[in-house]
Amino acid sequence: MLSWYEIAHGLIGGIFVGAAYALLSAGFSLTWGVTRVINLAHAAFALLGSYITLTLLEMAGIDPLVSIVFIVPLLFLLGLGLHYFLIKPTAKRTRDITGASMVLCFGLYIIIENLLVIMFKSDDRVLHSRYSDISLAIGPISVALTSIISLAIAAVSLVIIYFFLNRTYTGKAVRAVWQDREGAMLSGINVEGVTAITYGLSLATAGVAGLCLVLMYSVTPFIGFSWLVFVFLVAIMGGLGSILGVTVGGLIVGLIVSLGSVFIPLAYINLVLFVLLIIVLLIKPSGLFRR
Amino acid sequence: MMLEGRNVTKRFGGLLALSDLSFQVEKNEIVGLIGPNGSGKTTLFNTISGLYKPDAGRLFLKGVDITRKKPFQIARMGLGRTFQIVQPFEEMTVLENVAIGDLYGSGEGSIMKSRDKALEILEFVGMKQKPSMLAADLTLPDRKRLEVARALATNPDIILLDEVFAGLNETEINESIALIFKIRDNKGITIFMVEHVLSAIMKTCSRVIVLDYGQKLAEGTPQEVSRNPRVIEAYLGGAVCSK
Amino acid sequence: MNKKNLNILKTAIPWAVILLLFVFPFFKPDIFFLSVGVILFMYIALSSSWNIIGGYSGYMSFGHGAFFGIGAYTVALLLIEFGYSPFITCVLGGLLAAVFALIVGYPVLRLKGPYFSLATLCLGLAVPVVVINMPNELTGGATGLFMPLLPVDIFVNRTIFYEIMLALAVIATLISRWALQSKFGLGLNAIRENESTAETIGVDSTRLKITAFVLSAFLVGVIGGIFAYYRTYVHTTTVFDVNLSIMIVVMALLGGAATWQGPVLGATILIIIDQILISAFPGLPAELSRLIYGLILVLVIMFMPKGIIHFVNVWLRSRASAAGAEEVQK
């Protein structure tokens, strides 16, 4: 028998996961839009965020919330590095950066994954912070405090990205480059700098998403791939290119996963997701929320 | 009748790009299509060649209804076209670009035969010395010629030329005008061309259709059209005076 | 050396290499080399088959693992249930994969660029979910299916699969070469360069794409069938491996996806690097060798983003023109 309790539980769970996936997908969507690069290593960078959080807590007792201060600048720098040392030199040598970047980022993905195995072994790792064993009661439903923190971080981050893209000059420049690279260049936008910032932002948000996810789930160095699949689903569902779309896409995917597990066997949920995605693509080939 | 449109209408969302437009192009004519930017010229070409489907009205090629046909079917029925923004297959050689037109556009033919045919056409448009160059490495005038060559290779009865003169200098324009007459006279291909370079229109076209806001504003010989007050008001005025 | 001799040499060398590879097992080499050969030839065949749709037409499928798995399960079931030989039923596996490609191809090939790639990736992930949840009697569910071994000793067994995979690699490469140099291939190339322009010069893009997709799926299905019998065990995690789907793409892109030689070269290089890292340095931890492998991928594609073949061609051409200039100076 299904109870309202279970359904409500599924709903709330879906929002928690969905927000984290949305944040994870936002950066992927950004770099795709601005540079036509399919960053297959995106989830691996998120995983870096997870492991930084774990390490800081275990080695130095640093609170997961404080670790954001370390994750954001570090991943931002990695993003700049990715652009200046890998993507840009490659793009110079070919017209079709999409194909080449897939191999490049796949290689990067392998490197990060195995680096993590070497440094942290391949066992399941769980974050044991001072928030871990606390639950809050929302009506009859009890919710883990870590999930609420994760939701808050993801939501705040998405809002920040949204305002950055829509209210600041640099953010508007990012959107301009996204829509029309040559036009942006002609109108005097520093396309080079904007692209670099996009990569920094993309990886920084990925790192924060990794923090959100490790607050809720255990991680292994190999989990990056299944995260990547969700990134694909969310980014495409929401349409590559809109923070609002990514947020809604993330919530849809999160709710399907979470609510779905109430109604149908776990194994079929992915099937439902994939079939749904293909249907969405066929009806609206550019995603649900794109023009 | 080579090409005919009856009451063609095309909308993009709320925007009426072509509105109840009727036109005719007779065999062996050179017809010009002019109008201000955004008046629907390229939209009309895209609709004729099947890239857009009209919302209302019908299109006929040599008397056959092509309204619901796909672009490749229309191409095989004898309609060739070039694009305003040239679109060569950049990573392929000049020869391959043209040979594909022959292989797919004009029906059968083996690879070997198409290569010979392609060389012939390249000579016809005056670029036979560069068959093995990559299309990406061509200059703009050569890219435009390549587009014409590729369209010619499909063995068309009518060819739609979308601004083949744009971006060319005086000498290149004169070469292109000569080429247009050659296409009509030597190959018997009807020509329907969008053009901004008015002097070129004056020299080549026997008839001009003027579009404004997706509607036909005027039609007649270049001289008639250029004297038409409505046309002058809408668009020609300044341009004609300056010439 | 004159040009004619050079051309003869160009055809003779590949066939000589194939002949050498063919007779290699008769010199009783270490069985390890035969196993490497099986995997190497398999990846050459897979990547060449993928290239017909992925490289020539630019529709980069990330779901070819689905076709591989369909072929593998078909062969396994027909052997276990009816005792039909996989060497024959692999063709049926290929046909089934082709039919599946035909059905999904119509909707999916309407999608462009990354949307197509990601939709096929989802297909590749969805098919094994269906297979693993089918009734256990049919697909073995989560346990998988075990097949009887060929009744020969291990060396003969390896030799048989070595030769079959070699043959498949040669066939797939020949088909992919034919496809590139034919009217079919030129049409696919035009689609990759600009699909709507291609349509306006008479290229029936829908039919060409479907044909390429189905042909590609058929070959991959056949290869999957043979692989299943080689392993004598099929399970969703081994024959529907997403890594396989991605590997064959990476191999083709690394070698040069617009060429027929690209996948052959890409697969050879990656498999050999992989094997060297694993076996030449037995002390090396697996993850370190994987890391080096990733590093090589990154470096190679950074400097040769259009693929190795393209890079070599440009280099040869510049050398030839430099030599030509020298001649003139003399």
PDB file of C-alpha atoms in Angstrom, chain B residues 51 71-72 75-76 83 87 89-92 96 100-101 103-105 107 111 150 154, chain C residues 181-184 186-187 189-190 193-194 196-204 208 306:
ATOM      1  CA  LEU B  51      13.932  24.123 -46.712  1.00  0.00           C
ATOM      2  CA  PRO B  71      14.582  19.721 -50.666  1.00  0.00           C
ATOM      3  CA  PHE B  72      16.453  16.793 -52.196  1.00  0.00           C
ATOM      4  CA  ALA B  75      16.755  19.512 -56.355  1.00  0.00           C
ATOM      5  CA  ARG B  76      16.492  16.302 -58.350  1.00  0.00           C
ATOM      6  CA  PHE B  83      23.212  30.524 -50.569  1.00  0.00           C
ATOM      7  CA  GLN B  87      28.125  27.137 -47.611  1.00  0.00           C
ATOM      8  CA  PHE B  89      31.569  21.642 -47.790  1.00  0.00           C
ATOM      9  CA  GLU B  90      34.717  23.061 -46.254  1.00  0.00           C
ATOM     10  CA  GLU B  91      36.642  19.918 -45.403  1.00  0.00           C
ATOM     11  CA  MET B  92      36.167  18.502 -48.883  1.00  0.00           C
ATOM     12  CA  GLU B  96      34.359  16.679 -54.474  1.00  0.00           C
ATOM     13  CA  ILE B 100      28.486  15.477 -55.160  1.00  0.00           C
ATOM     14  CA  GLY B 101      26.130  17.822 -56.961  1.00  0.00           C
ATOM     15  CA  LEU B 103      26.220  12.325 -58.233  1.00  0.00           C
ATOM     16  CA  TYR B 104      23.124  13.144 -56.226  1.00  0.00           C
ATOM     17  CA  GLY B 105      21.455  15.961 -58.062  1.00  0.00           C
ATOM     18  CA  GLY B 107      20.645  11.058 -60.821  1.00  0.00           C
ATOM     19  CA  ILE B 111      32.191   8.514 -59.302  1.00  0.00           C
ATOM     20  CA  ARG B 150      27.921  22.872 -57.309  1.00  0.00           C
ATOM     21  CA  THR B 154      22.907  19.036 -60.269  1.00  0.00           C
TER      22      THR B 154
ATOM     23  CA  GLN C 181      35.193   6.264 -51.539  1.00  0.00           C
ATOM     24  CA  SER C 182      31.750   5.579 -52.993  1.00  0.00           C
ATOM     25  CA  LYS C 183      28.845   7.822 -53.835  1.00  0.00           C
ATOM     26  CA  PHE C 184      27.401   6.771 -50.466  1.00  0.00           C
ATOM     27  CA  LEU C 186      30.555  11.384 -50.441  1.00  0.00           C
ATOM     28  CA  GLY C 187      26.908  11.906 -49.561  1.00  0.00           C
ATOM     29  CA  ASN C 189      30.507  13.616 -45.941  1.00  0.00           C
ATOM     30  CA  ALA C 190      28.245  16.278 -47.391  1.00  0.00           C
ATOM     31  CA  GLU C 193      29.662  19.330 -43.580  1.00  0.00           C
ATOM     32  CA  ASN C 194      26.201  20.846 -43.922  1.00  0.00           C
ATOM     33  CA  SER C 196      20.559  21.253 -45.308  1.00  0.00           C
ATOM     34  CA  THR C 197      22.897  22.413 -48.065  1.00  0.00           C
ATOM     35  CA  ALA C 198      23.460  18.774 -48.969  1.00  0.00           C
ATOM     36  CA  GLU C 199      19.704  18.343 -49.286  1.00  0.00           C
ATOM     37  CA  THR C 200      19.473  21.245 -51.715  1.00  0.00           C
ATOM     38  CA  ILE C 201      21.854  19.535 -54.123  1.00  0.00           C
ATOM     39  CA  GLY C 202      19.880  16.323 -54.076  1.00  0.00           C
ATOM     40  CA  VAL C 203      21.335  14.363 -51.161  1.00  0.00           C
ATOM     41  CA  ASP C 204      18.596  12.290 -49.541  1.00  0.00           C
ATOM     42  CA  LEU C 208      21.654   7.896 -46.279  1.00  0.00           C
ATOM     43  CA  LYS C 306      41.817  16.344 -36.305  1.00  0.00           C
TER      44      LYS C 306
END
